[in-house]
Coordinates of C-alpha atoms in Angstrom, one line a residue:
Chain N
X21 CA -39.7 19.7 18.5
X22 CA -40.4 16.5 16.8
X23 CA -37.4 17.1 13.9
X24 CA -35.4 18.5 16.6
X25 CA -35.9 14.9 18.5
X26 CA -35.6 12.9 15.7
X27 CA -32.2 14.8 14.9
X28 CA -30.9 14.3 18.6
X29 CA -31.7 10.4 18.4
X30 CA -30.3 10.0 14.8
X31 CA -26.8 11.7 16.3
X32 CA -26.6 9.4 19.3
X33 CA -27.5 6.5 17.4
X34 CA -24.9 7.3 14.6
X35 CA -22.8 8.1 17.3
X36 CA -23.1 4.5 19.2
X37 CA -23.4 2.8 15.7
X38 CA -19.7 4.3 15.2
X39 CA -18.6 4.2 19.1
X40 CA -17.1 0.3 18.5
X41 CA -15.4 1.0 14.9
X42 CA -13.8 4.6 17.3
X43 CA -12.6 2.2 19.8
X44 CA -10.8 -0.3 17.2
X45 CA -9.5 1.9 15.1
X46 CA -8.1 3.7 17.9
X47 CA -6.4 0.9 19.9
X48 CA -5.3 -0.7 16.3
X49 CA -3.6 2.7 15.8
X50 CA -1.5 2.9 18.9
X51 CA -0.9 -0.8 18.4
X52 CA 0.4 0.0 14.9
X53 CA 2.2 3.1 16.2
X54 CA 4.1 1.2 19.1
X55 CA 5.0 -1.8 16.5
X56 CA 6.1 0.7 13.7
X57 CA 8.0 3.1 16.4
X58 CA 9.9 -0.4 18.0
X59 CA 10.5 -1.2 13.7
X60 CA 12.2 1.8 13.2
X61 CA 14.6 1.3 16.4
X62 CA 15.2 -2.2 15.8
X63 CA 16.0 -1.1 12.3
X64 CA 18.7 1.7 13.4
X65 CA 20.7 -2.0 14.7
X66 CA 20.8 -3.2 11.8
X67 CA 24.5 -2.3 10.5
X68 CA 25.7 -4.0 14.0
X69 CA 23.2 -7.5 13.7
X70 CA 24.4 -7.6 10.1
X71 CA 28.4 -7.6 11.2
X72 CA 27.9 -10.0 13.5
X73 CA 25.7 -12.5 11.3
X74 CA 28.4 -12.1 8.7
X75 CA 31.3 -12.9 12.0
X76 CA 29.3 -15.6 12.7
X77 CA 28.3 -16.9 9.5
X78 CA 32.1 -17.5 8.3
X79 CA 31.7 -14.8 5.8
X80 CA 33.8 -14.9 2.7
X81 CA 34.2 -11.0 1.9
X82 CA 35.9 -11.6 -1.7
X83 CA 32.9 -12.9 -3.3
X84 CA 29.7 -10.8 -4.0
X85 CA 26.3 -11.3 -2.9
X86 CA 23.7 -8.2 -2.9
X87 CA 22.2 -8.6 0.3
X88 CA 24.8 -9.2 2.6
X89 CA 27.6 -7.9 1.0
X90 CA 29.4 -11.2 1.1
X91 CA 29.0 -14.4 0.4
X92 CA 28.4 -16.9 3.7
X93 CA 30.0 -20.5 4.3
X94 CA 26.1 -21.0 4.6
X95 CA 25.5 -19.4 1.2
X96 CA 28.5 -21.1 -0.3
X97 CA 27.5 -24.5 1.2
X98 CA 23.8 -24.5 -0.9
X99 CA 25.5 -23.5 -4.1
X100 CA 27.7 -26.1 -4.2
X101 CA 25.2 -28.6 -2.9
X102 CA 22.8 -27.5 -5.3
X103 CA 25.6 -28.6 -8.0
X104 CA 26.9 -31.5 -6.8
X105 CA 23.5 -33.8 -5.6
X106 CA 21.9 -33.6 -9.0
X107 CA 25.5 -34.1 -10.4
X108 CA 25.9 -37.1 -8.3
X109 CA 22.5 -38.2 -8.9
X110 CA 23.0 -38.4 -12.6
X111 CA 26.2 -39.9 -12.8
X112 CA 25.2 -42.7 -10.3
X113 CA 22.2 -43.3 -12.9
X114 CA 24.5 -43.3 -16.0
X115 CA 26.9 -46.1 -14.3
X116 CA 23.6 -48.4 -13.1
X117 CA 22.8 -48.2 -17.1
X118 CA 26.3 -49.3 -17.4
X119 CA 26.1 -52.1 -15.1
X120 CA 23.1 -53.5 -16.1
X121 CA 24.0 -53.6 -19.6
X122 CA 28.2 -54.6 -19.4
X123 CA 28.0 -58.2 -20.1
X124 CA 25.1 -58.4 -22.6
X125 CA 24.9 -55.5 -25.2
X126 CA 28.3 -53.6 -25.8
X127 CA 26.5 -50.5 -28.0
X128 CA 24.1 -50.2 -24.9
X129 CA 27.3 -50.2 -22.5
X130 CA 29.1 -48.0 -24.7
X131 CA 26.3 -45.3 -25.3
X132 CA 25.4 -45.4 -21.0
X133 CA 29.8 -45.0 -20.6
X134 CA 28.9 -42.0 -23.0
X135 CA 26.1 -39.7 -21.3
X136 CA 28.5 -40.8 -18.0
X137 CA 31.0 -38.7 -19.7
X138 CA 28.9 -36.4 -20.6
X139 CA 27.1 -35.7 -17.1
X140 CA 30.9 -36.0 -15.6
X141 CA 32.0 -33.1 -18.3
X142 CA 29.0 -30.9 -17.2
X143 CA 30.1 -31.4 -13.4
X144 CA 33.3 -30.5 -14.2
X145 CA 32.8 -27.4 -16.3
X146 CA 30.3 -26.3 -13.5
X147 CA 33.1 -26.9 -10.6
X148 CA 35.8 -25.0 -12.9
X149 CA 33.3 -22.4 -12.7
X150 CA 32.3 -22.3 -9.0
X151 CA 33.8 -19.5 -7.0
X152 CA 35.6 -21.9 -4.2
X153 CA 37.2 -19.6 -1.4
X154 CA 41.3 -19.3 -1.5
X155 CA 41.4 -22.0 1.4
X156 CA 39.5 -24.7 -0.4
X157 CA 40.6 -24.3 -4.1
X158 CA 43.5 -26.5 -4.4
X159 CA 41.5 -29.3 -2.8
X160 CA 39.5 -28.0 -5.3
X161 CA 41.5 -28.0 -8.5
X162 CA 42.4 -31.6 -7.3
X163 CA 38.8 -32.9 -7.3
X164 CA 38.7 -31.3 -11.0
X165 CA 42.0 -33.1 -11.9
X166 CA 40.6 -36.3 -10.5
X167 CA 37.4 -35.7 -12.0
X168 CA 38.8 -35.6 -16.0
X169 CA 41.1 -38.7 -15.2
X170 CA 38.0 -40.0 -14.6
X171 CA 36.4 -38.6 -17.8
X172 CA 39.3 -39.9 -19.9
X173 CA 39.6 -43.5 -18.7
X174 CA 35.8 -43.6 -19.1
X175 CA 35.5 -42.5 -22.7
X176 CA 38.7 -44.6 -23.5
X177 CA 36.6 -47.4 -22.2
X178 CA 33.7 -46.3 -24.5
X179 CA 35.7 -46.7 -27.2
X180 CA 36.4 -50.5 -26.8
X181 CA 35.8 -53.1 -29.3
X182 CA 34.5 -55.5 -27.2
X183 CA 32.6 -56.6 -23.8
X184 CA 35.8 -58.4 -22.5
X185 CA 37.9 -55.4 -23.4
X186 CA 35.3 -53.0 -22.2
X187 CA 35.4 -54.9 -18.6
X188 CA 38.8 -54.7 -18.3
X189 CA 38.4 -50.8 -17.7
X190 CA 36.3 -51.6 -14.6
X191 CA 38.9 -52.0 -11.8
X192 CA 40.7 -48.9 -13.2
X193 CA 37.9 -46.7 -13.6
X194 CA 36.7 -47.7 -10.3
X195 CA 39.9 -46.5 -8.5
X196 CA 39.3 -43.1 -10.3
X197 CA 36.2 -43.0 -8.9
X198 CA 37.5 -43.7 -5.4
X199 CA 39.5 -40.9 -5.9
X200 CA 37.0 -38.5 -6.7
X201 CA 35.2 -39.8 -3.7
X202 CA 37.9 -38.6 -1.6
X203 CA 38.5 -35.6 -2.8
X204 CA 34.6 -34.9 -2.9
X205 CA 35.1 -35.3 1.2
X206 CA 38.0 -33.2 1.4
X207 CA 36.7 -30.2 -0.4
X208 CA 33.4 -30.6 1.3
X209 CA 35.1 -30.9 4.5
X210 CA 37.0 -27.2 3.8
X211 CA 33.9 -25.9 2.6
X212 CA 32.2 -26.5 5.7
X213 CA 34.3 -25.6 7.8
X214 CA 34.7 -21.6 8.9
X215 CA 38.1 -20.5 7.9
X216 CA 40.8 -19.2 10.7
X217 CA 41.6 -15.8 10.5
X218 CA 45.1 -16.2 9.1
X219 CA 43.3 -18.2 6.5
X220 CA 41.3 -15.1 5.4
X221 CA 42.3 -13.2 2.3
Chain L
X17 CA -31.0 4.0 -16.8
X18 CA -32.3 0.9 -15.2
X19 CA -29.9 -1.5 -13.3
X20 CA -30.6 -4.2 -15.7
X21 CA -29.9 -2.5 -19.1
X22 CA -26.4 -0.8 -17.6
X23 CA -25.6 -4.5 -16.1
X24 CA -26.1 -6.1 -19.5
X25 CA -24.4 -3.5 -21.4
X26 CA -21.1 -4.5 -19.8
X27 CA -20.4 -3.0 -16.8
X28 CA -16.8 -2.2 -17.3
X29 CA -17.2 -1.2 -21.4
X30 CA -18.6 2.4 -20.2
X31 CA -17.3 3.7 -17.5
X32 CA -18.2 7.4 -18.1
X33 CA -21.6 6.2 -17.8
X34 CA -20.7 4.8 -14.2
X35 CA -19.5 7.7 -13.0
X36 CA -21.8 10.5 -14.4
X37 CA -21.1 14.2 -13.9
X38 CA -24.2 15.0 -12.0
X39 CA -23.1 16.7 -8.7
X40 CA -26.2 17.9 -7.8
X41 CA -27.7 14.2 -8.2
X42 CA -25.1 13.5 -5.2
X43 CA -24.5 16.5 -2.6
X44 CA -22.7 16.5 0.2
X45 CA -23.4 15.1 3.2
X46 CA -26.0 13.3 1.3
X47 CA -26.5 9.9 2.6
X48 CA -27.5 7.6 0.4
X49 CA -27.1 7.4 -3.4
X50 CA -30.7 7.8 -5.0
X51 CA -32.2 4.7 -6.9
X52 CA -31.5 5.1 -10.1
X53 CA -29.4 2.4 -11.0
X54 CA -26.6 4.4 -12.1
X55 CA -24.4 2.8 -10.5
X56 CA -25.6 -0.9 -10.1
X57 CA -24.3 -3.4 -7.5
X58 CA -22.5 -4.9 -9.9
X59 CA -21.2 -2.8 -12.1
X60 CA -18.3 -1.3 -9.7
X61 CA -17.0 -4.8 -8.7
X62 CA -13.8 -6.4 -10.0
X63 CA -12.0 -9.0 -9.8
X64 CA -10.4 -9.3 -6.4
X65 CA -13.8 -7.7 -5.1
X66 CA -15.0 -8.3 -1.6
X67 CA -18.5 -7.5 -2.2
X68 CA -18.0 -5.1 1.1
X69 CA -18.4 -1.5 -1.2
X70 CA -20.5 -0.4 1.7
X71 CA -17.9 2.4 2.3
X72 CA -17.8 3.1 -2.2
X73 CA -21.5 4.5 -1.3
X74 CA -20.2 7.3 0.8
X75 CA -21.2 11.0 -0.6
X76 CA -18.0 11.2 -2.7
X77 CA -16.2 14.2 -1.5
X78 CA -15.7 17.1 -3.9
X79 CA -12.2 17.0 -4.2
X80 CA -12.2 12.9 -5.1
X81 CA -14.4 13.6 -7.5
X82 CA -12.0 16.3 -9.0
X83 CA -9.4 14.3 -8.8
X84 CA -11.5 11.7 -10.9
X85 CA -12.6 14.2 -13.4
X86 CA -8.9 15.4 -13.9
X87 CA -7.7 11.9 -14.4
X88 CA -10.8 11.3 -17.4
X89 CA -8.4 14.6 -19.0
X90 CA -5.8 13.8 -21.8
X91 CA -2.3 14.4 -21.7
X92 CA -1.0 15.0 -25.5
X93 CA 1.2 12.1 -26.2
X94 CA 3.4 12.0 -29.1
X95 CA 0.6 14.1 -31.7
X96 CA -2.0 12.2 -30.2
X97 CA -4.1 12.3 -26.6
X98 CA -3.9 9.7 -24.1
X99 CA -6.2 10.0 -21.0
X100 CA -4.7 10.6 -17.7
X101 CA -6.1 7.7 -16.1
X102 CA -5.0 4.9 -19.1
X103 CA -1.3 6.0 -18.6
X104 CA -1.6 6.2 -14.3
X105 CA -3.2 2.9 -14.3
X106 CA -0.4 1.4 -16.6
X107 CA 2.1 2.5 -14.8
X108 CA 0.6 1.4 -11.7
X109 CA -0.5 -2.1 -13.1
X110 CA 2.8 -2.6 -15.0
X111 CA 4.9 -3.7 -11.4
X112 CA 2.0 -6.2 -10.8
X113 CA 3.7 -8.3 -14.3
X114 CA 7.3 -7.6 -12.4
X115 CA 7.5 -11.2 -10.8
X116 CA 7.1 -12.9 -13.7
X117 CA 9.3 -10.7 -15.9
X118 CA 12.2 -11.5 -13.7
X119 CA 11.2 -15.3 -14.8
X120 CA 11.0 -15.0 -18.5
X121 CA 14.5 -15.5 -19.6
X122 CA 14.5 -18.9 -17.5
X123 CA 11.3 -19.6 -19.3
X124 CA 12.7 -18.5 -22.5
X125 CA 16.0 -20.3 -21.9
X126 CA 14.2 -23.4 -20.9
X127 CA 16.6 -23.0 -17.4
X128 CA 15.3 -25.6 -14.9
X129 CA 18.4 -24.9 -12.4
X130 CA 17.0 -21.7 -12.3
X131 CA 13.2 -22.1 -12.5
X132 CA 13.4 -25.1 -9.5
X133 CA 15.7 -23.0 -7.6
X134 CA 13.7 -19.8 -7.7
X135 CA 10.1 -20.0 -8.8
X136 CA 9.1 -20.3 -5.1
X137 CA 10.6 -17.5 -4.3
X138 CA 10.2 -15.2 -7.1
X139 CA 6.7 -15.9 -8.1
X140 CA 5.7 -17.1 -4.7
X141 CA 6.7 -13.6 -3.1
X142 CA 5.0 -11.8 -6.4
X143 CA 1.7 -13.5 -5.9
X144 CA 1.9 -12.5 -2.2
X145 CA 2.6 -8.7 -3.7
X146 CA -0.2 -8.8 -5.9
X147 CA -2.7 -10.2 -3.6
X148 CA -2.2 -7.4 -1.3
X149 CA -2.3 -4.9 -4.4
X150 CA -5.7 -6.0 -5.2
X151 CA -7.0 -6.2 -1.8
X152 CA -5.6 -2.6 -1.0
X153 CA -8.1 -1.2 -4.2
X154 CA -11.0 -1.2 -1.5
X155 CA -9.5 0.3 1.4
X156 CA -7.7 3.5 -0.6
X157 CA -11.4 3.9 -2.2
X158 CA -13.1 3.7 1.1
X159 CA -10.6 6.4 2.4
X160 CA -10.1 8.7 -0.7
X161 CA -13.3 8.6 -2.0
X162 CA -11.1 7.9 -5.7
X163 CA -12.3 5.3 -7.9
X164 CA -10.1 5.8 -11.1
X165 CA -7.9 3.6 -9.9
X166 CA -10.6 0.4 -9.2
X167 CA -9.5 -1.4 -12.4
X168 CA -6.3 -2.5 -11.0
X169 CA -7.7 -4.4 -8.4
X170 CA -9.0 -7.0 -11.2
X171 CA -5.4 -6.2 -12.9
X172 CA -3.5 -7.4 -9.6
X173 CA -6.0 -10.2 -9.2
X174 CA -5.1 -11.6 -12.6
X175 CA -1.3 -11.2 -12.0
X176 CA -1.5 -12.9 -8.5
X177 CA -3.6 -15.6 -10.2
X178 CA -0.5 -15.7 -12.9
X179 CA 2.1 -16.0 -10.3
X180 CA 0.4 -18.4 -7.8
X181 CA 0.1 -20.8 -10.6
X182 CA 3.2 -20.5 -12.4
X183 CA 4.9 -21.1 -8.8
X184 CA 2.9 -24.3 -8.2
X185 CA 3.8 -25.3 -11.8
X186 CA 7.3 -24.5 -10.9
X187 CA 7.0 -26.4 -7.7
X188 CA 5.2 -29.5 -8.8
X189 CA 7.8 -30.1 -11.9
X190 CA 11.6 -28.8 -11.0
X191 CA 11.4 -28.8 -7.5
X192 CA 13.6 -31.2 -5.3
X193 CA 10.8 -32.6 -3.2
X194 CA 10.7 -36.1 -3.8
X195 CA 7.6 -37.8 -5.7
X196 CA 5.7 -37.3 -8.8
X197 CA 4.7 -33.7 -9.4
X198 CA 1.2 -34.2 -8.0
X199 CA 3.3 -35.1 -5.0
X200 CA 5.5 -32.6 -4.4
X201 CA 2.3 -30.1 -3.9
X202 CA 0.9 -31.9 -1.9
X203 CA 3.5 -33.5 0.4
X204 CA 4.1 -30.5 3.1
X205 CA 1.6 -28.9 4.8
X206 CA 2.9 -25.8 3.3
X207 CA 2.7 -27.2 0.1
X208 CA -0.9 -28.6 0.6
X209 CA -2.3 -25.2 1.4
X210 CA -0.3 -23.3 -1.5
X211 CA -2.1 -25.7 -3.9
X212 CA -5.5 -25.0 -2.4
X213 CA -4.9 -21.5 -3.2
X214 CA -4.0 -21.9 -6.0
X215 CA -7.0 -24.4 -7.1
X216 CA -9.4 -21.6 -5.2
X217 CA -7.3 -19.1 -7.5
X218 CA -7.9 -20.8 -11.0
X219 CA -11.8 -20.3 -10.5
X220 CA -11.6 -16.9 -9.9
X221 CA -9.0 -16.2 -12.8
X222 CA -11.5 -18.1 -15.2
X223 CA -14.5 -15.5 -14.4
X224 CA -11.8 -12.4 -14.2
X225 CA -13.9 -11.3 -17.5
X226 CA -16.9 -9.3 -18.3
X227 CA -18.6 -12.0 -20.0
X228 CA -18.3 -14.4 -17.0
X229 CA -19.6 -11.7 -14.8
X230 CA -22.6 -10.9 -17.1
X231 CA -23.1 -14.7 -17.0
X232 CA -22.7 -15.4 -13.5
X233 CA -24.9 -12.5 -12.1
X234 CA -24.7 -12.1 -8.5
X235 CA -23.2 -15.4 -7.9
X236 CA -20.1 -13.9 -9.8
X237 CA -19.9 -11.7 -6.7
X238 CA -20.2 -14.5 -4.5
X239 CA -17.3 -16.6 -5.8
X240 CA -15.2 -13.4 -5.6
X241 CA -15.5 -13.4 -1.8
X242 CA -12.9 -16.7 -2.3
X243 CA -10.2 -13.8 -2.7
X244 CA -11.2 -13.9 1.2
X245 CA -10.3 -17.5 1.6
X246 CA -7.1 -17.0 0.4
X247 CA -6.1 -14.5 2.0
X248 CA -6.2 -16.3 5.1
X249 CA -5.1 -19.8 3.5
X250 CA -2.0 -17.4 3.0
X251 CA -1.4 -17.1 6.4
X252 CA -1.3 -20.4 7.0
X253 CA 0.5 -21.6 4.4
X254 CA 3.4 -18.6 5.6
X255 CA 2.7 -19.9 9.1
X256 CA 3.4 -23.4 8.4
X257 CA 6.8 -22.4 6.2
X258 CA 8.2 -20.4 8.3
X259 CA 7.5 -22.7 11.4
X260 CA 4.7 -20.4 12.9
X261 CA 6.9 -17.4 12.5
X262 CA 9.5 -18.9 14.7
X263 CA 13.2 -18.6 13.4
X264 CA 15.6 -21.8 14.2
X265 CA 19.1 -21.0 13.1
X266 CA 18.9 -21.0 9.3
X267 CA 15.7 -22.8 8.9
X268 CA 13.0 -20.4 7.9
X269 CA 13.0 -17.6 5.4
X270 CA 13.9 -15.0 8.0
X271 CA 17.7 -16.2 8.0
X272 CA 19.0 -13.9 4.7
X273 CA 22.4 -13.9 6.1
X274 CA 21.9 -10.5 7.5
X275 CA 20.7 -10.5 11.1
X276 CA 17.6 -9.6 10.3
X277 CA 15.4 -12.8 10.6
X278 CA 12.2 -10.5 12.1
X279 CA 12.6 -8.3 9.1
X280 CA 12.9 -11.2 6.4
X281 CA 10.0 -13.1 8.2
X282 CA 7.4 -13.5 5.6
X283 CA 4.7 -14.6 8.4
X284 CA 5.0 -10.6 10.2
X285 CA 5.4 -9.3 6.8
X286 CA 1.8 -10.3 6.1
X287 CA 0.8 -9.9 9.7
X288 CA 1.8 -6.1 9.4
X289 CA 0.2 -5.6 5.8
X290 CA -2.9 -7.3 6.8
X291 CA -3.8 -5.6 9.7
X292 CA -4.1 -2.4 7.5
X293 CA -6.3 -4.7 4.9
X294 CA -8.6 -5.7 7.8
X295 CA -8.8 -3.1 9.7
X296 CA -10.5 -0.5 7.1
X297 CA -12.5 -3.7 6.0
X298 CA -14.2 -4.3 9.6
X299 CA -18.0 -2.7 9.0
X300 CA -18.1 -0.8 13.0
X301 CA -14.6 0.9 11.3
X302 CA -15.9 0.9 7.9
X303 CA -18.9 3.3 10.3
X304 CA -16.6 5.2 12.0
X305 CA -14.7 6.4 9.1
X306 CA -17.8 7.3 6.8
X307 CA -19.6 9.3 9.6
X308 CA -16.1 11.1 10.2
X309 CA -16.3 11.8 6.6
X310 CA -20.0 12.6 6.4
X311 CA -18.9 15.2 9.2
X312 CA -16.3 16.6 7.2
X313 CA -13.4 15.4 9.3
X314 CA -11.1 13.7 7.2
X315 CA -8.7 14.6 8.9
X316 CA -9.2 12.4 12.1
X317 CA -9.5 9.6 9.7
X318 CA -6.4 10.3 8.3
X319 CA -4.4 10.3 11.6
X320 CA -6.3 7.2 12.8
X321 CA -5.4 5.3 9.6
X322 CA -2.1 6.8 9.1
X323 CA -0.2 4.5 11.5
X324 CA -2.0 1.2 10.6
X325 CA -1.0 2.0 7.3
X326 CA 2.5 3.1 8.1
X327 CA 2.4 -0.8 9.6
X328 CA 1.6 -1.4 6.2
X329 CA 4.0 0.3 4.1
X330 CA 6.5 -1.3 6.9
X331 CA 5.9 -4.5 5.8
X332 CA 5.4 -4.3 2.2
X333 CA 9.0 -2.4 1.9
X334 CA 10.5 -6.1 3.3
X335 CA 7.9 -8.3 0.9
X336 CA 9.1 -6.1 -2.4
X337 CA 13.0 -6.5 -1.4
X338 CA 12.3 -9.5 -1.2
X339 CA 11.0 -10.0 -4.4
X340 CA 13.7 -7.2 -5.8
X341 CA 16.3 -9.4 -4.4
X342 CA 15.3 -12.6 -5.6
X343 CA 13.9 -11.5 -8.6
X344 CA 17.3 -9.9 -10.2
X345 CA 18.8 -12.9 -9.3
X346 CA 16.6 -15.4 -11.8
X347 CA 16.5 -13.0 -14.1
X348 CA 20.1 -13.0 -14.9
X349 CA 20.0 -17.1 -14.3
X350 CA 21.8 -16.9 -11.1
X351 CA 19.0 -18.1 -8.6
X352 CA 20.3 -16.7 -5.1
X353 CA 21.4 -20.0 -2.4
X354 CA 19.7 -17.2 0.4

């Protein structure tokens, strides 16, 4: 009688004890069941979203990129920012050093006109090798072209035998770099910018 | 066997001795394990460990333990034996080292372009994976009954501890924030959070060793339960990237280019992985499922769990793409502009 008791109250004890982990597990179930159900039918849309996204995007099917198949103005946009701020950003150091050091010490000027060649030559080669889209790469090829005139009047300048002779690069070399300037604008402009469709390969 | 001598032997150096063959010591449907210290407190924790093995203590089911025994077998390797469980559990563990294998030739290569432009990503995503590698150890051994498979939780820990701190390296010296590199951590709130993790990580990485268990006694246990804290400092710090889970145009990590922004959303991806985690870690559940088990209806269990963890398995699929993705991409020096 008494074991037969003590059996009933241990079972409805262990069964109120486990009542409240019944009732979340349950209702977590059909929550996860709804949300993995609603998954899998969001997931058959996926083919559609992704054609659109790519519409919308500006997508540039000729170059590769795993996930989406293409690569996006978007995509194309970070890659060449991600080239050109640091690029920038160095070369804008290299011509303070130059400044700061063009009237009093001509090895100093000469060595800062030398890493400015050097950072300009590494932005070029990267450029050469970025994979601009059909539209944008003779604007492009330009910014390249005005990018070694640049490269040559500076280490010509490098080169000179003295501060007055080294000054009288300045004017020059700063027209070269007014020309890079606009060319930097122009191709970022295309880049930006989604293509027409006559304009697509 | 007293507690004390196994505990000071080194609890992970003999694991035969943890896991005796004595089934008649244990029968089924037997409630509690008797007090002989065979297997102390201690002794079946790891690193990652929640110190929540209520559930470890359930009668373990006959076929879990056969599927033990079986993995304590060799496999003839090569004119020499290799036990079946050394082999599972490196293959297993050997994904947890993926994340930062996709980094090495950057590191090799000395490649900041590629280390500032992808250690967030690659390492970030692989410390997430990792994480909920070693905090899934507990809930397949509540549910299975298995335990050859416990070492990887410390395993995973140690990788997660790996990548979280090689991303805030990564972060604090080649990223583009602005500032110094104690700076950059700390300038974002997303940042801010990432590097308390990490700092809460460091701690636990330290003690991830037999000695510093044996050292730290039950307070090693203790500072384990930080893997807790960090697990929800993770959701924060997703919630607070990815703008509370709310996609604007391309700002958030949902916008992959594909149309898929709720699929690439980190912030559901953990929502969905988690709910599996803390589900089977909520002690009325933890209940349920042992008395269903002490019943003999595994079954039931199984069905209740099934879709929670189908949630799970939902989610992860996105978090290891993810990584996948972004991980091929810095390991051939190209880091992807997505």
């Amino acid at each position: 009688m008494n074991e037969s008791y003590a059996e009933r109250g241990y079972a409805t004890g262990g069964k109120k004890s486990t009542r409240a982990g019944g009732v979340i597990i349950t209702t977590l179930a059909l929550l996860s069941t709804f949300l993995v159900i609603w998954g899998l039918y969001y997931a058959t849309g996926t083919g559609e979203r992704h054609k659109v996204a790519l519409a919308a995007a500006g997508c540039e099917p000729n170059l590769l990129s795993v996930n989406v198949g293409c690569t996006t103005v978007w995509m194309l946009e970070r890659r060449y920012t991600s080239i050109t701020t640091p690029a920038v950003q160095q070369l804008n150091t290299d011509v303070a050093a130059y400044t700061a050091k063009e009237r009093h010490s001509l090895a100093a000027a000469e060595a800062a006109l030398r890493a400015e060649v050097a950072s300009a030559s590494a932005f070029d080669t990267s450029l050469a090798q970025f994979p601009f889209p059909p539209v944008v790469a003779p604007m492009a090829r330009a910014l390249i072209q005005a990018i070694h005139s640049r490269i040559k009047l500076t280490a010509e300048q490098a080169r000179s035998s003295s501060l007055a002779q080294l000054r009288s690069f300045n004017d020059r070399v700063k027209a070269a770099g007014a020309a890079i300037q606009t060319e930097m604008k122009l191709v970022h402009k295309a880049l930006y910018t989604r293509p027409t469709v006559n304009q697509e390969p | 066997m007293s507690t004390t001598r196994d505990y000071e032997r080194g609890p992970y150096a003999r694991e035969q001795d943890l896991y005796p063959a004595e089934p008649d010591v244990y029968p089924e449907g037997s409630d509690v394990y008797p007090d002989s210290g065979a297997y102390p407190d201690d002794a079946l924790k790891t690193w990652g460990d929640e110190g929540e093995l209520a559930a470890d203590h359930q009668p373990r089911r006959r076929w879990s333990k056969c599927v033990d025994e079986w993995m304590d077998g060799r496999i003839k390797f090569g004119g020499t034996g290799v036990k079946r469980k050394t082999a599972a559990l490196l293959l297993l563990g050997a994904w947890g080292f993926l994340p930062l294998f996709f980094m090495l030739p950057s590191l090799f290569t000395f490649n900041t372009n590629t280390i500032g432009g992808s250690v967030d990503d690659t390492l970030g995503t692989g410390a997430m994976v990792n994480l909920f590698m070693c905090l899934l150890i507990t809930p397949v051994v509540t549910l299975t009954g298995q335990r050859w498979f416990i070492p990887l939780r410390r395993w995973y820990g140690i990788m997660f501890a790996c990548c979280g701190i090689g991303d805030a390296l990564g972060a604090a010296f080649f990223d583009d924030f602005a500032g110094n590199p104690f700076a950059k951590l700390v300038e974002h709130t997303f940042t801010l959070i990432g590097f308390l993790m990490v700092l809460l990580a460091i701690p636990l990485f330290i003690t991830s060793n037999n000695w510093a268990q044996r050292k730290l006694g039950r307070y090693w246990k203790r500072l384990q339960r930080l893997t807790y804290v960090i697990w929800g400092l993770l959701f924060f710090h997703l919630a607070t990237l990815e703008g509370f889970g709310f996609q604007r145009g391309s700002d958030g990590s949902g916008f992959a280019g594909d149309g898929d922004a709720i699929f690439h959303q980190r912030l559901y991806q953990y929502c969905a992985c988690s709910l599996f985690l803390l589900t089977v870690r909520l002690p009325p559940v933890k209940r349920w499922i042992v008395a269903r088990q002490q019943e003999g209806r595994n079954r039931i269990v199984f069905i209740a769990v099934m879709p929670i963890f189908a949630l799970f398995v939902f989610g992860f699929i996105f978090i290891v793409n993810e990584l996948i993705f972004k991980g091929t991409h810095s390991f051939v020096e190209n880091p992807s502009s997505e």
